[in-house]
PDB file of C-alpha atoms in Angstrom:
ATOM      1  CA  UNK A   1       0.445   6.946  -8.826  1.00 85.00           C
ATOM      2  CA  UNK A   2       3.097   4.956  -6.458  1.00 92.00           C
ATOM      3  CA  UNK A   3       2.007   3.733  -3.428  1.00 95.00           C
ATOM      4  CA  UNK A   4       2.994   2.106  -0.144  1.00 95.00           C
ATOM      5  CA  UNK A   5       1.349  -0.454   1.981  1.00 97.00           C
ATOM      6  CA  UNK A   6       0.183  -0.794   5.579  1.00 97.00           C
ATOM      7  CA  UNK A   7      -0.338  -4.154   6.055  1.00 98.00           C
ATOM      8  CA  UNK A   8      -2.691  -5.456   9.143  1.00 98.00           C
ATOM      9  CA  UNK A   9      -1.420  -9.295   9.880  1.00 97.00           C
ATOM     10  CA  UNK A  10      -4.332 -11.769  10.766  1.00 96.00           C
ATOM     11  CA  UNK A  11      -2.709 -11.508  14.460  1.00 95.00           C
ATOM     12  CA  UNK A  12      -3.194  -7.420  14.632  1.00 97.00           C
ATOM     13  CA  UNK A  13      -0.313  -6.574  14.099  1.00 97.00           C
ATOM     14  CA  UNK A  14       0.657  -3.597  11.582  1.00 97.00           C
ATOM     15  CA  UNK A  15       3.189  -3.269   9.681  1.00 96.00           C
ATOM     16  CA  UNK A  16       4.482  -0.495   7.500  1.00 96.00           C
ATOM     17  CA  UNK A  17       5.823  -1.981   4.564  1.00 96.00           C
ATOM     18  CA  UNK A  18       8.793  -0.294   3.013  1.00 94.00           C
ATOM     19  CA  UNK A  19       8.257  -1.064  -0.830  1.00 94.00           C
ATOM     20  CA  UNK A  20       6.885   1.638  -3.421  1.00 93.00           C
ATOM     21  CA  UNK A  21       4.478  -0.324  -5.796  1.00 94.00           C
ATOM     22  CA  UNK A  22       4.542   1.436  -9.100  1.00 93.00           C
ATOM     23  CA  UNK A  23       1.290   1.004 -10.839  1.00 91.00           C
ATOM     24  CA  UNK A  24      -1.866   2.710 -10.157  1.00 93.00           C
ATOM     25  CA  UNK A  25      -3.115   3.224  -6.774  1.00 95.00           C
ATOM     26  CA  UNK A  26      -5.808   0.444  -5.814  1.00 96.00           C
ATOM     27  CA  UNK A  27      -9.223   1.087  -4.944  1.00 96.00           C
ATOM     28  CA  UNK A  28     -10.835   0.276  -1.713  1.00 97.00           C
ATOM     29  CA  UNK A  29     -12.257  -3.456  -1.549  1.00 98.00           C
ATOM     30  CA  UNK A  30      -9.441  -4.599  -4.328  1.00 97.00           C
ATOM     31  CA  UNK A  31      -7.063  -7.193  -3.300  1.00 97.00           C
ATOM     32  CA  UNK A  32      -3.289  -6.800  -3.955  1.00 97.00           C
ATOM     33  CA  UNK A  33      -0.632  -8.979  -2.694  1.00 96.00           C
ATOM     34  CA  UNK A  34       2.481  -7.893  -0.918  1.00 96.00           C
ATOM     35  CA  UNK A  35       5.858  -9.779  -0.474  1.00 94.00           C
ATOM     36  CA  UNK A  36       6.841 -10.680   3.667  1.00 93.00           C
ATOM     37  CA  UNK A  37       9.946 -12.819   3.536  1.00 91.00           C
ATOM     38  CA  UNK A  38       9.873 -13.908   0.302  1.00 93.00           C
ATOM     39  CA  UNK A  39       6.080 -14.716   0.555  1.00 95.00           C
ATOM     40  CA  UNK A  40       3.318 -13.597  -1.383  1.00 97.00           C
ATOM     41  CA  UNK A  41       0.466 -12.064   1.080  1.00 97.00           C
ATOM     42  CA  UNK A  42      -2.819 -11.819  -0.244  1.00 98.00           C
ATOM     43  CA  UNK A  43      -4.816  -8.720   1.266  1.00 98.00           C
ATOM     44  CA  UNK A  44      -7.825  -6.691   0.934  1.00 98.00           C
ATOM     45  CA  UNK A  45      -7.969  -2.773   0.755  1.00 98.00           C
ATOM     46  CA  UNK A  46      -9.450  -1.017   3.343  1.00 98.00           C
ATOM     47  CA  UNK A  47      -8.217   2.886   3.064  1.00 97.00           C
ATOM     48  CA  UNK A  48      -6.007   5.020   0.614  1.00 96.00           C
ATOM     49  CA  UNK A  49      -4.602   8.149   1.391  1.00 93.00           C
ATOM     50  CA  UNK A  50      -3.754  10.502  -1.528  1.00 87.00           C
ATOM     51  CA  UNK A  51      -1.392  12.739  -1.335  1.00 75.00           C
ATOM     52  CA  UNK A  52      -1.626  15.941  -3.573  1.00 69.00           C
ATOM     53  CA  UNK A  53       2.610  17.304  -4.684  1.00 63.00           C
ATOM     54  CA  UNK A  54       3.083  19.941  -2.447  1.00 64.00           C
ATOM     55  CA  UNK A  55       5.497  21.699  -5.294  1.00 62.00           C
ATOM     56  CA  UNK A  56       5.469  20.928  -9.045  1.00 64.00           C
ATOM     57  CA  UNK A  57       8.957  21.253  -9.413  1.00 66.00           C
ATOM     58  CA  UNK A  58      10.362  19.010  -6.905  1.00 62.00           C
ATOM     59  CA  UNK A  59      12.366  15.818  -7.207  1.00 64.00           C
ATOM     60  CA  UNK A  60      10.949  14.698  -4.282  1.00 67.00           C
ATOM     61  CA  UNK A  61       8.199  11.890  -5.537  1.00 70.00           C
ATOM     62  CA  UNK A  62       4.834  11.819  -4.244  1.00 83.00           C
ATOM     63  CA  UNK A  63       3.530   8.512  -2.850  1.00 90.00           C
ATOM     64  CA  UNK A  64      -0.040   7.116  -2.204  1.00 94.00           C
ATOM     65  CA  UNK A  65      -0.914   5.411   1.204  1.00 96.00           C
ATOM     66  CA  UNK A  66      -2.878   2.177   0.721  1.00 97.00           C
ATOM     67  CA  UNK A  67      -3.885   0.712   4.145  1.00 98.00           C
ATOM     68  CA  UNK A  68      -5.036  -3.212   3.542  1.00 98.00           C
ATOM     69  CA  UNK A  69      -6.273  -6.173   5.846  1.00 98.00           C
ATOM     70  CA  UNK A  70      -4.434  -9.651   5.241  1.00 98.00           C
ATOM     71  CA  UNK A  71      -7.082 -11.978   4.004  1.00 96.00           C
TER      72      UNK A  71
END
């Protein structure tokens, strides 16, 4: 399923990142790399949140929440 990213810099500081990754949702303790800036971030998976479709005939796509540490 897609997912998104909530990415926790080394400094703290969270960010929501705005890309949809289309390939299956990551386990916890995988590591996936985002894009910031042009750069590849290497990060570790620390929580996903599923989301169930509320409506099987919607348009509206259902998305995965993957929150990850930067490693």
């Amino acid at each position: 399923m897609p997912y998104k990213v909530s990415l926790t810099r080394k400094g703290g500081r969270r960010i929501d990142l705005p890309e949809i990754h289309r390939l299956k949702t990551p386990w916890k303790d995988e590591q996936v790399t985002v894009e910031i800036d042009g750069q590849p971030i290497r990060a570790i998976v620390t929580g996903v949140r599923k989301y169930p479709s509320k409506s099987s005939g919607t348009t509206v796509e259902t998305v995965d929440g993957v929150d990850a540490l930067e490693v």
